[in-house]
Amino acid sequence: MNLLKLIKYNKKYNLYLDSFFKEKKIDIIYFISPNHYSTKIYNTKFVTTVWDLCHREHSEFPEVGRKDIYRQRELFLKNSLNRSSIIITDNNLTKNNITKYYNVDNKRIKIIPYYADTNEFDVNEKISNDLHLDEPFIFYPANFWKHKNHKLVLEVIHDLKKDGHYFNLVLTGTNKGYLEEIKKTINQLKLNDRVYFLGHLKKNEINNLYEKAHCLFMPTYFGPSNLPPLEAAKFNCPIVYTYFGEDDYILPENAYWPIKEFNIKTIKNIIVNIDKKKQETIAKITSAKKFNDEMCK
């Protein structure tokens, strides 16, 4: 009987987890993602994984700051981190904040770098070919959460159009409660003929979008680690991405165009200069690919 079945079918699993592990001669449990079941283990060593602490850093967003969600995250982290034999995260920023917020011994926190597994990305020309776009497109693959900052992307597209720079916008992802507000903004800015919603796509359906895009534009508030910039690096797509500070485990500044403030004029100049400043663009693409390849080793 595996662990998930034990938890699912035994109403008193709290009392049996440790005895189950002992019976199976299991010495340590590794949770490869944040998992509240770690709070139900009392006598067996375990390893916890922390992806981010965005509820602490950006509680203004309802997806993490809403009372029930914030409290759930805090209960999990407080009950799990201090009893974990090892804590896994992927960057120094999160590592330092775990120590800061939860008073955890820094020596117990280990970094395993985040990287994009692109083995499942097969060549597929169909998606971008079916769009029949006359102008270049900007690509933003992200579920429709408020923290993803889609509104800024739309405002940039709108202002570029006013200046005579015509770009389409291709969006992928599922609705997380913010899609109607995004569509409302599209109507207000008269961008209906510029924005394409493709929904949730599989890995082998998006590689061609990276390859054909003018750039990946990702002005998210949450980070520092996100998959799209690393996926874009794999496919030589220019990366315009939120700056989260210097860290050996996240993209270096020479590998992308860092957004240090959400200023529309500054971002417009970045996007236009991707084509104009070819040498800089090639250098950044090369650095990004090298970084991702090294992380994948």
PDB file of C-alpha atoms in Angstrom:
ATOM      1  CA  MET A   1       0.000   0.000   0.000  1.00  0.00           C
ATOM      2  CA  ASN A   2       1.570   3.335  -1.002  1.00  0.00           C
ATOM      3  CA  LEU A   3       1.545   6.512   1.032  1.00  0.00           C
ATOM      4  CA  LEU A   4      -1.162   8.312  -0.930  1.00  0.00           C
ATOM      5  CA  LYS A   5      -3.538   5.344  -0.647  1.00  0.00           C
ATOM      6  CA  LEU A   6      -2.865   5.142   3.060  1.00  0.00           C
ATOM      7  CA  ILE A   7      -3.745   8.809   3.474  1.00  0.00           C
ATOM      8  CA  LYS A   8      -6.772   8.625   1.196  1.00  0.00           C
ATOM      9  CA  TYR A   9      -8.431   5.575   2.702  1.00  0.00           C
ATOM     10  CA  ASN A  10      -7.459   5.700   6.357  1.00  0.00           C
ATOM     11  CA  LYS A  11      -9.413   8.311   8.318  1.00  0.00           C
ATOM     12  CA  LYS A  12      -6.942   8.035  11.169  1.00  0.00           C
ATOM     13  CA  TYR A  13      -3.841   8.277   8.979  1.00  0.00           C
ATOM     14  CA  ASN A  14      -2.278  10.773  11.411  1.00  0.00           C
ATOM     15  CA  LEU A  15      -1.750   7.899  13.815  1.00  0.00           C
ATOM     16  CA  TYR A  16      -0.411   5.482  11.233  1.00  0.00           C
ATOM     17  CA  LEU A  17       2.011   7.359   8.994  1.00  0.00           C
ATOM     18  CA  ASP A  18       5.046   6.877  11.190  1.00  0.00           C
ATOM     19  CA  SER A  19       4.224   3.233  11.902  1.00  0.00           C
ATOM     20  CA  PHE A  20       3.744   2.693   8.161  1.00  0.00           C
ATOM     21  CA  PHE A  21       7.191   4.141   7.447  1.00  0.00           C
ATOM     22  CA  LYS A  22       8.741   2.056  10.204  1.00  0.00           C
ATOM     23  CA  GLU A  23       7.134  -1.129   8.900  1.00  0.00           C
ATOM     24  CA  LYS A  24       8.449  -0.404   5.374  1.00  0.00           C
ATOM     25  CA  LYS A  25      11.887   0.480   6.778  1.00  0.00           C
ATOM     26  CA  ILE A  26      11.710   3.981   5.363  1.00  0.00           C
ATOM     27  CA  ASP A  27      14.264   6.260   7.010  1.00  0.00           C
ATOM     28  CA  ILE A  28      13.496   9.559   5.323  1.00  0.00           C
ATOM     29  CA  ILE A  29      10.710  11.057   3.188  1.00  0.00           C
ATOM     30  CA  TYR A  30      11.439  13.564   0.414  1.00  0.00           C
ATOM     31  CA  PHE A  31       8.572  15.860  -0.556  1.00  0.00           C
ATOM     32  CA  ILE A  32       9.527  17.180  -3.998  1.00  0.00           C
ATOM     33  CA  SER A  33       6.872  19.904  -3.789  1.00  0.00           C
ATOM     34  CA  PRO A  34       5.266  21.814  -0.897  1.00  0.00           C
ATOM     35  CA  ASN A  35       3.031  19.255   0.794  1.00  0.00           C
ATOM     36  CA  HIS A  36       0.928  19.627   3.927  1.00  0.00           C
ATOM     37  CA  TYR A  37       1.289  15.893   4.636  1.00  0.00           C
ATOM     38  CA  SER A  38       4.726  16.718   5.988  1.00  0.00           C
ATOM     39  CA  THR A  39       2.984  18.302   8.975  1.00  0.00           C
ATOM     40  CA  LYS A  40       1.516  14.888   9.847  1.00  0.00           C
ATOM     41  CA  ILE A  41       4.881  13.162  10.313  1.00  0.00           C
ATOM     42  CA  TYR A  42       6.304  13.078  13.831  1.00  0.00           C
ATOM     43  CA  ASN A  43       8.914  10.341  14.147  1.00  0.00           C
ATOM     44  CA  THR A  44      10.319   9.998  10.638  1.00  0.00           C
ATOM     45  CA  LYS A  45      12.864  12.336   9.088  1.00  0.00           C
ATOM     46  CA  PHE A  46      11.690  14.274   6.056  1.00  0.00           C
ATOM     47  CA  VAL A  47      12.848  16.789   3.463  1.00  0.00           C
ATOM     48  CA  THR A  48      10.639  19.770   2.566  1.00  0.00           C
ATOM     49  CA  THR A  49      10.639  21.743  -0.685  1.00  0.00           C
ATOM     50  CA  VAL A  50       9.838  25.477  -0.779  1.00  0.00           C
ATOM     51  CA  TRP A  51       9.108  27.091  -4.139  1.00  0.00           C
ATOM     52  CA  ASP A  52       8.532  30.665  -2.985  1.00  0.00           C
ATOM     53  CA  LEU A  53       7.360  32.867  -0.138  1.00  0.00           C
ATOM     54  CA  CYS A  54       5.246  35.213  -2.249  1.00  0.00           C
ATOM     55  CA  HIS A  55       2.416  35.301   0.297  1.00  0.00           C
ATOM     56  CA  ARG A  56       4.870  37.078   2.600  1.00  0.00           C
ATOM     57  CA  GLU A  57       6.374  39.360  -0.025  1.00  0.00           C
ATOM     58  CA  HIS A  58       3.199  40.246  -1.969  1.00  0.00           C
ATOM     59  CA  SER A  59       0.222  39.714   0.297  1.00  0.00           C
ATOM     60  CA  GLU A  60      -1.615  42.481  -1.610  1.00  0.00           C
ATOM     61  CA  PHE A  61      -2.564  39.912  -4.255  1.00  0.00           C
ATOM     62  CA  PRO A  62      -5.718  37.932  -3.401  1.00  0.00           C
ATOM     63  CA  GLU A  63      -4.319  34.651  -4.769  1.00  0.00           C
ATOM     64  CA  VAL A  64      -1.890  34.535  -1.817  1.00  0.00           C
ATOM     65  CA  GLY A  65      -3.061  37.293   0.530  1.00  0.00           C
ATOM     66  CA  ARG A  66      -6.658  36.212   1.055  1.00  0.00           C
ATOM     67  CA  LYS A  67      -7.087  35.348   4.722  1.00  0.00           C
ATOM     68  CA  ASP A  68      -7.724  31.610   4.321  1.00  0.00           C
ATOM     69  CA  ILE A  69      -4.916  31.096   1.773  1.00  0.00           C
ATOM     70  CA  TYR A  70      -2.385  33.148   3.725  1.00  0.00           C
ATOM     71  CA  ARG A  71      -3.209  31.328   6.938  1.00  0.00           C
ATOM     72  CA  GLN A  72      -3.011  27.918   5.239  1.00  0.00           C
ATOM     73  CA  ARG A  73       0.440  28.693   3.855  1.00  0.00           C
ATOM     74  CA  GLU A  74       1.698  29.994   7.172  1.00  0.00           C
ATOM     75  CA  LEU A  75       0.432  26.968   9.106  1.00  0.00           C
ATOM     76  CA  PHE A  76       2.118  24.629   6.648  1.00  0.00           C
ATOM     77  CA  LEU A  77       5.457  26.436   6.699  1.00  0.00           C
ATOM     78  CA  LYS A  78       5.591  26.970  10.458  1.00  0.00           C
ATOM     79  CA  ASN A  79       4.673  23.340  11.185  1.00  0.00           C
ATOM     80  CA  SER A  80       6.930  21.870   8.534  1.00  0.00           C
ATOM     81  CA  LEU A  81      10.106  23.912   8.178  1.00  0.00           C
ATOM     82  CA  ASN A  82      11.370  23.755  11.732  1.00  0.00           C
ATOM     83  CA  ARG A  83      11.007  19.974  11.814  1.00  0.00           C
ATOM     84  CA  SER A  84      12.495  19.296   8.383  1.00  0.00           C
ATOM     85  CA  SER A  85      15.873  17.595   8.350  1.00  0.00           C
ATOM     86  CA  ILE A  86      16.648  19.412   5.101  1.00  0.00           C
ATOM     87  CA  ILE A  87      14.827  22.198   3.264  1.00  0.00           C
ATOM     88  CA  ILE A  88      15.206  22.419  -0.508  1.00  0.00           C
ATOM     89  CA  THR A  89      14.795  25.640  -2.477  1.00  0.00           C
ATOM     90  CA  ASP A  90      16.306  26.887  -5.712  1.00  0.00           C
ATOM     91  CA  ASN A  91      17.838  30.314  -5.039  1.00  0.00           C
ATOM     92  CA  ASN A  92      19.559  32.422  -2.403  1.00  0.00           C
ATOM     93  CA  LEU A  93      16.744  34.975  -2.106  1.00  0.00           C
ATOM     94  CA  THR A  94      14.237  32.353  -0.978  1.00  0.00           C
ATOM     95  CA  LYS A  95      16.859  30.648   1.185  1.00  0.00           C
ATOM     96  CA  ASN A  96      17.597  33.871   3.057  1.00  0.00           C
ATOM     97  CA  ASN A  97      13.909  34.691   3.455  1.00  0.00           C
ATOM     98  CA  ILE A  98      13.183  31.251   4.929  1.00  0.00           C
ATOM     99  CA  THR A  99      15.744  32.021   7.619  1.00  0.00           C
ATOM    100  CA  LYS A 100      14.405  35.550   8.062  1.00  0.00           C
ATOM    101  CA  TYR A 101      10.706  34.721   8.331  1.00  0.00           C
ATOM    102  CA  TYR A 102      10.815  31.322  10.047  1.00  0.00           C
ATOM    103  CA  ASN A 103      13.997  31.400  12.124  1.00  0.00           C
ATOM    104  CA  VAL A 104      15.437  28.312  10.425  1.00  0.00           C
ATOM    105  CA  ASP A 105      19.109  27.387  10.649  1.00  0.00           C
ATOM    106  CA  ASN A 106      20.610  28.448   7.315  1.00  0.00           C
ATOM    107  CA  LYS A 107      22.775  25.315   7.225  1.00  0.00           C
ATOM    108  CA  ARG A 108      19.694  23.116   6.861  1.00  0.00           C
ATOM    109  CA  ILE A 109      18.608  24.889   3.678  1.00  0.00           C
ATOM    110  CA  LYS A 110      20.065  23.463   0.471  1.00  0.00           C
ATOM    111  CA  ILE A 111      19.826  24.927  -3.023  1.00  0.00           C
ATOM    112  CA  ILE A 112      18.945  22.790  -6.029  1.00  0.00           C
ATOM    113  CA  PRO A 113      18.863  25.079  -9.085  1.00  0.00           C
ATOM    114  CA  TYR A 114      15.647  25.488 -11.015  1.00  0.00           C
ATOM    115  CA  TYR A 115      15.866  24.580 -14.701  1.00  0.00           C
ATOM    116  CA  ALA A 116      13.554  23.993 -17.629  1.00  0.00           C
ATOM    117  CA  ASP A 117      13.154  20.371 -18.654  1.00  0.00           C
ATOM    118  CA  THR A 118      12.576  20.736 -22.390  1.00  0.00           C
ATOM    119  CA  ASN A 119      12.995  17.091 -23.361  1.00  0.00           C
ATOM    120  CA  GLU A 120       9.289  16.876 -24.173  1.00  0.00           C
ATOM    121  CA  PHE A 121       9.371  19.890 -26.509  1.00  0.00           C
ATOM    122  CA  ASP A 122       9.016  18.437 -29.996  1.00  0.00           C
ATOM    123  CA  VAL A 123       8.982  20.471 -33.190  1.00  0.00           C
ATOM    124  CA  ASN A 124       5.450  21.570 -33.971  1.00  0.00           C
ATOM    125  CA  GLU A 125       4.850  24.228 -36.606  1.00  0.00           C
ATOM    126  CA  LYS A 126       1.066  24.105 -36.380  1.00  0.00           C
ATOM    127  CA  ILE A 127       0.348  26.547 -33.558  1.00  0.00           C
ATOM    128  CA  SER A 128       2.064  29.697 -34.814  1.00  0.00           C
ATOM    129  CA  ASN A 129       1.333  28.901 -38.465  1.00  0.00           C
ATOM    130  CA  ASP A 130      -2.400  28.762 -37.735  1.00  0.00           C
ATOM    131  CA  LEU A 131      -2.328  32.272 -36.245  1.00  0.00           C
ATOM    132  CA  HIS A 132      -1.634  33.933 -39.628  1.00  0.00           C
ATOM    133  CA  LEU A 133      -0.013  36.959 -37.985  1.00  0.00           C
ATOM    134  CA  ASP A 134       1.141  39.775 -40.273  1.00  0.00           C
ATOM    135  CA  GLU A 135       3.113  41.571 -37.562  1.00  0.00           C
ATOM    136  CA  PRO A 136       5.592  40.137 -35.022  1.00  0.00           C
ATOM    137  CA  PHE A 137       4.150  38.835 -31.796  1.00  0.00           C
ATOM    138  CA  ILE A 138       5.081  39.065 -28.142  1.00  0.00           C
ATOM    139  CA  PHE A 139       4.606  35.869 -26.162  1.00  0.00           C
ATOM    140  CA  TYR A 140       3.439  35.605 -22.551  1.00  0.00           C
ATOM    141  CA  PRO A 141       2.674  32.074 -21.313  1.00  0.00           C
ATOM    142  CA  ALA A 142       1.063  32.471 -17.898  1.00  0.00           C
ATOM    143  CA  ASN A 143      -2.132  31.569 -16.130  1.00  0.00           C
ATOM    144  CA  PHE A 144      -4.407  34.527 -15.591  1.00  0.00           C
ATOM    145  CA  TRP A 145      -3.566  35.534 -12.032  1.00  0.00           C
ATOM    146  CA  LYS A 146      -3.483  39.189 -11.002  1.00  0.00           C
ATOM    147  CA  HIS A 147       0.197  38.988 -10.008  1.00  0.00           C
ATOM    148  CA  LYS A 148       1.161  38.067 -13.580  1.00  0.00           C
ATOM    149  CA  ASN A 149       0.634  41.724 -14.501  1.00  0.00           C
ATOM    150  CA  HIS A 150      -1.044  41.154 -17.877  1.00  0.00           C
ATOM    151  CA  LYS A 151      -2.482  44.667 -17.760  1.00  0.00           C
ATOM    152  CA  LEU A 152       0.986  46.192 -18.058  1.00  0.00           C
ATOM    153  CA  VAL A 153       1.693  44.024 -21.107  1.00  0.00           C
ATOM    154  CA  LEU A 154      -1.483  45.299 -22.759  1.00  0.00           C
ATOM    155  CA  GLU A 155      -0.615  48.913 -21.991  1.00  0.00           C
ATOM    156  CA  VAL A 156       2.818  48.435 -23.555  1.00  0.00           C
ATOM    157  CA  ILE A 157       1.292  46.889 -26.716  1.00  0.00           C
ATOM    158  CA  HIS A 158      -1.162  49.797 -26.889  1.00  0.00           C
ATOM    159  CA  ASP A 159       1.532  52.472 -26.581  1.00  0.00           C
ATOM    160  CA  LEU A 160       3.767  50.725 -29.104  1.00  0.00           C
ATOM    161  CA  LYS A 161       0.850  50.805 -31.549  1.00  0.00           C
ATOM    162  CA  LYS A 162       0.372  54.544 -30.962  1.00  0.00           C
ATOM    163  CA  ASP A 163       4.043  55.047 -31.845  1.00  0.00           C
ATOM    164  CA  GLY A 164       3.686  53.073 -35.075  1.00  0.00           C
ATOM    165  CA  HIS A 165       5.199  49.820 -33.783  1.00  0.00           C
ATOM    166  CA  TYR A 166       2.670  47.061 -34.411  1.00  0.00           C
ATOM    167  CA  PHE A 167       2.913  43.933 -32.290  1.00  0.00           C
ATOM    168  CA  ASN A 168       0.464  41.141 -31.646  1.00  0.00           C
ATOM    169  CA  LEU A 169       0.235  39.477 -28.254  1.00  0.00           C
ATOM    170  CA  VAL A 170      -0.091  35.717 -27.829  1.00  0.00           C
ATOM    171  CA  LEU A 171      -1.310  34.558 -24.419  1.00  0.00           C
ATOM    172  CA  THR A 172      -1.509  30.998 -23.130  1.00  0.00           C
ATOM    173  CA  GLY A 173      -2.744  29.665 -19.807  1.00  0.00           C
ATOM    174  CA  THR A 174      -5.908  29.014 -17.842  1.00  0.00           C
ATOM    175  CA  ASN A 175      -8.235  31.422 -16.066  1.00  0.00           C
ATOM    176  CA  LYS A 176      -7.500  31.870 -12.367  1.00  0.00           C
ATOM    177  CA  GLY A 177     -10.159  34.520 -11.819  1.00  0.00           C
ATOM    178  CA  TYR A 178      -8.591  37.459 -13.639  1.00  0.00           C
ATOM    179  CA  LEU A 179      -9.393  36.752 -17.297  1.00  0.00           C
ATOM    180  CA  GLU A 180     -12.550  38.906 -17.518  1.00  0.00           C
ATOM    181  CA  GLU A 181     -10.675  41.933 -16.207  1.00  0.00           C
ATOM    182  CA  ILE A 182      -7.970  41.356 -18.817  1.00  0.00           C
ATOM    183  CA  LYS A 183     -10.579  41.155 -21.594  1.00  0.00           C
ATOM    184  CA  LYS A 184     -12.172  44.352 -20.298  1.00  0.00           C
ATOM    185  CA  THR A 185      -8.801  46.120 -20.552  1.00  0.00           C
ATOM    186  CA  ILE A 186      -8.370  44.779 -24.093  1.00  0.00           C
ATOM    187  CA  ASN A 187     -11.711  46.330 -25.073  1.00  0.00           C
ATOM    188  CA  GLN A 188     -10.843  49.651 -23.450  1.00  0.00           C
ATOM    189  CA  LEU A 189      -7.511  49.821 -25.279  1.00  0.00           C
ATOM    190  CA  LYS A 190      -9.081  48.640 -28.564  1.00  0.00           C
ATOM    191  CA  LEU A 191      -6.686  45.712 -28.886  1.00  0.00           C
ATOM    192  CA  ASN A 192      -9.200  43.017 -29.804  1.00  0.00           C
ATOM    193  CA  ASP A 193      -7.512  42.439 -33.155  1.00  0.00           C
ATOM    194  CA  ARG A 194      -4.074  42.216 -31.526  1.00  0.00           C
ATOM    195  CA  VAL A 195      -4.499  39.693 -28.707  1.00  0.00           C
ATOM    196  CA  TYR A 196      -4.754  35.927 -29.178  1.00  0.00           C
ATOM    197  CA  PHE A 197      -5.820  33.556 -26.389  1.00  0.00           C
ATOM    198  CA  LEU A 198      -4.650  29.984 -27.011  1.00  0.00           C
ATOM    199  CA  GLY A 199      -5.624  28.437 -23.672  1.00  0.00           C
ATOM    200  CA  HIS A 200      -3.534  25.788 -21.948  1.00  0.00           C
ATOM    201  CA  LEU A 201      -1.026  24.211 -24.313  1.00  0.00           C
ATOM    202  CA  LYS A 202       1.110  21.115 -23.945  1.00  0.00           C
ATOM    203  CA  LYS A 203       4.895  21.381 -24.009  1.00  0.00           C
ATOM    204  CA  ASN A 204       5.168  20.148 -27.569  1.00  0.00           C
ATOM    205  CA  GLU A 205       2.721  22.855 -28.675  1.00  0.00           C
ATOM    206  CA  ILE A 206       4.577  25.906 -27.415  1.00  0.00           C
ATOM    207  CA  ASN A 207       8.184  25.478 -28.531  1.00  0.00           C
ATOM    208  CA  ASN A 208       7.395  26.995 -31.932  1.00  0.00           C
ATOM    209  CA  LEU A 209       5.861  30.022 -30.217  1.00  0.00           C
ATOM    210  CA  TYR A 210       9.140  30.640 -28.400  1.00  0.00           C
ATOM    211  CA  GLU A 211      11.083  30.202 -31.623  1.00  0.00           C
ATOM    212  CA  LYS A 212       8.908  32.605 -33.625  1.00  0.00           C
ATOM    213  CA  ALA A 213       8.198  35.237 -30.957  1.00  0.00           C
ATOM    214  CA  HIS A 214       9.745  38.694 -31.053  1.00  0.00           C
ATOM    215  CA  CYS A 215      10.357  38.146 -27.336  1.00  0.00           C
ATOM    216  CA  LEU A 216       9.047  36.631 -24.143  1.00  0.00           C
ATOM    217  CA  PHE A 217       7.645  39.481 -22.050  1.00  0.00           C
ATOM    218  CA  MET A 218       7.036  38.459 -18.425  1.00  0.00           C
ATOM    219  CA  PRO A 219       6.557  41.352 -15.965  1.00  0.00           C
ATOM    220  CA  THR A 220       5.357  39.147 -13.094  1.00  0.00           C
ATOM    221  CA  TYR A 221       5.494  40.240  -9.465  1.00  0.00           C
ATOM    222  CA  PHE A 222       6.225  36.718  -8.186  1.00  0.00           C
ATOM    223  CA  GLY A 223       9.665  35.158  -8.391  1.00  0.00           C
ATOM    224  CA  PRO A 224      12.552  34.988  -8.660  1.00  0.00           C
ATOM    225  CA  SER A 225      12.167  31.583 -10.321  1.00  0.00           C
ATOM    226  CA  ASN A 226       9.753  31.000 -13.187  1.00  0.00           C
ATOM    227  CA  LEU A 227       9.878  28.450 -15.993  1.00  0.00           C
ATOM    228  CA  PRO A 228       9.104  30.603 -19.085  1.00  0.00           C
ATOM    229  CA  PRO A 229      12.407  32.565 -19.083  1.00  0.00           C
ATOM    230  CA  LEU A 230      14.373  29.302 -18.944  1.00  0.00           C
ATOM    231  CA  GLU A 231      12.207  27.741 -21.649  1.00  0.00           C
ATOM    232  CA  ALA A 232      12.714  30.835 -23.792  1.00  0.00           C
ATOM    233  CA  ALA A 233      16.476  30.525 -23.273  1.00  0.00           C
ATOM    234  CA  LYS A 234      16.352  26.994 -24.653  1.00  0.00           C
ATOM    235  CA  PHE A 235      14.733  28.199 -27.882  1.00  0.00           C
ATOM    236  CA  ASN A 236      16.796  31.371 -28.432  1.00  0.00           C
ATOM    237  CA  CYS A 237      13.888  33.668 -27.628  1.00  0.00           C
ATOM    238  CA  PRO A 238      14.795  37.145 -26.310  1.00  0.00           C
ATOM    239  CA  ILE A 239      13.713  37.518 -22.672  1.00  0.00           C
ATOM    240  CA  VAL A 240      12.181  40.636 -21.100  1.00  0.00           C
ATOM    241  CA  TYR A 241      11.627  39.715 -17.469  1.00  0.00           C
ATOM    242  CA  THR A 242      11.197  41.179 -13.995  1.00  0.00           C
ATOM    243  CA  TYR A 243      14.454  41.884 -12.178  1.00  0.00           C
ATOM    244  CA  PHE A 244      14.628  40.104  -8.822  1.00  0.00           C
ATOM    245  CA  GLY A 245      18.232  40.943  -7.924  1.00  0.00           C
ATOM    246  CA  GLU A 246      21.576  39.290  -8.499  1.00  0.00           C
ATOM    247  CA  ASP A 247      21.895  35.608  -7.685  1.00  0.00           C
ATOM    248  CA  ASP A 248      24.117  32.855  -9.039  1.00  0.00           C
ATOM    249  CA  TYR A 249      21.032  30.650  -9.442  1.00  0.00           C
ATOM    250  CA  ILE A 250      18.834  32.930 -11.552  1.00  0.00           C
ATOM    251  CA  LEU A 251      19.380  34.478 -14.975  1.00  0.00           C
ATOM    252  CA  PRO A 252      22.313  36.921 -15.005  1.00  0.00           C
ATOM    253  CA  GLU A 253      21.606  40.433 -16.278  1.00  0.00           C
ATOM    254  CA  ASN A 254      23.624  39.844 -19.433  1.00  0.00           C
ATOM    255  CA  ALA A 255      21.168  37.081 -20.415  1.00  0.00           C
ATOM    256  CA  TYR A 256      17.964  39.128 -20.592  1.00  0.00           C
ATOM    257  CA  TRP A 257      16.479  42.620 -20.425  1.00  0.00           C
ATOM    258  CA  PRO A 258      15.707  43.125 -16.718  1.00  0.00           C
ATOM    259  CA  ILE A 259      12.612  45.144 -15.842  1.00  0.00           C
ATOM    260  CA  LYS A 260      13.699  47.060 -12.750  1.00  0.00           C
ATOM    261  CA  GLU A 261      10.608  49.245 -12.710  1.00  0.00           C
ATOM    262  CA  PHE A 262       7.287  48.837 -14.490  1.00  0.00           C
ATOM    263  CA  ASN A 263       7.743  51.922 -16.646  1.00  0.00           C
ATOM    264  CA  ILE A 264       5.943  51.730 -19.992  1.00  0.00           C
ATOM    265  CA  LYS A 265       8.320  54.042 -21.855  1.00  0.00           C
ATOM    266  CA  THR A 266      11.394  52.098 -20.727  1.00  0.00           C
ATOM    267  CA  ILE A 267       9.849  48.749 -21.647  1.00  0.00           C
ATOM    268  CA  LYS A 268       8.751  50.054 -25.074  1.00  0.00           C
ATOM    269  CA  ASN A 269      12.344  51.048 -25.825  1.00  0.00           C
ATOM    270  CA  ILE A 270      13.582  47.600 -24.794  1.00  0.00           C
ATOM    271  CA  ILE A 271      11.116  45.828 -27.096  1.00  0.00           C
ATOM    272  CA  VAL A 272      11.817  48.053 -30.101  1.00  0.00           C
ATOM    273  CA  ASN A 273      15.598  47.758 -29.632  1.00  0.00           C
ATOM    274  CA  ILE A 274      15.527  43.947 -29.694  1.00  0.00           C
ATOM    275  CA  ASP A 275      15.530  44.216 -33.488  1.00  0.00           C
ATOM    276  CA  LYS A 276      17.522  47.417 -33.742  1.00  0.00           C
ATOM    277  CA  LYS A 277      20.448  46.351 -31.551  1.00  0.00           C
ATOM    278  CA  LYS A 278      21.205  42.977 -33.092  1.00  0.00           C
ATOM    279  CA  GLN A 279      24.595  42.444 -31.431  1.00  0.00           C
ATOM    280  CA  GLU A 280      23.205  43.046 -27.953  1.00  0.00           C
ATOM    281  CA  THR A 281      20.285  40.723 -28.661  1.00  0.00           C
ATOM    282  CA  ILE A 282      22.517  37.907 -29.926  1.00  0.00           C
ATOM    283  CA  ALA A 283      24.816  38.306 -26.909  1.00  0.00           C
ATOM    284  CA  LYS A 284      21.912  38.067 -24.456  1.00  0.00           C
ATOM    285  CA  ILE A 285      20.380  35.057 -26.217  1.00  0.00           C
ATOM    286  CA  THR A 286      23.748  33.288 -26.183  1.00  0.00           C
ATOM    287  CA  SER A 287      24.273  34.026 -22.469  1.00  0.00           C
ATOM    288  CA  ALA A 288      20.771  32.819 -21.590  1.00  0.00           C
ATOM    289  CA  LYS A 289      21.203  29.546 -23.456  1.00  0.00           C
ATOM    290  CA  LYS A 290      24.605  28.965 -21.849  1.00  0.00           C
ATOM    291  CA  PHE A 291      23.152  29.607 -18.380  1.00  0.00           C
ATOM    292  CA  ASN A 292      20.246  27.193 -18.906  1.00  0.00           C
ATOM    293  CA  ASP A 293      22.492  24.512 -20.418  1.00  0.00           C
ATOM    294  CA  GLU A 294      24.824  24.712 -17.404  1.00  0.00           C
ATOM    295  CA  MET A 295      21.902  24.421 -14.990  1.00  0.00           C
ATOM    296  CA  CYS A 296      20.698  21.321 -16.830  1.00  0.00           C
ATOM    297  CA  LYS A 297      23.995  19.466 -16.410  1.00  0.00           C
TER     298      LYS A 297
END
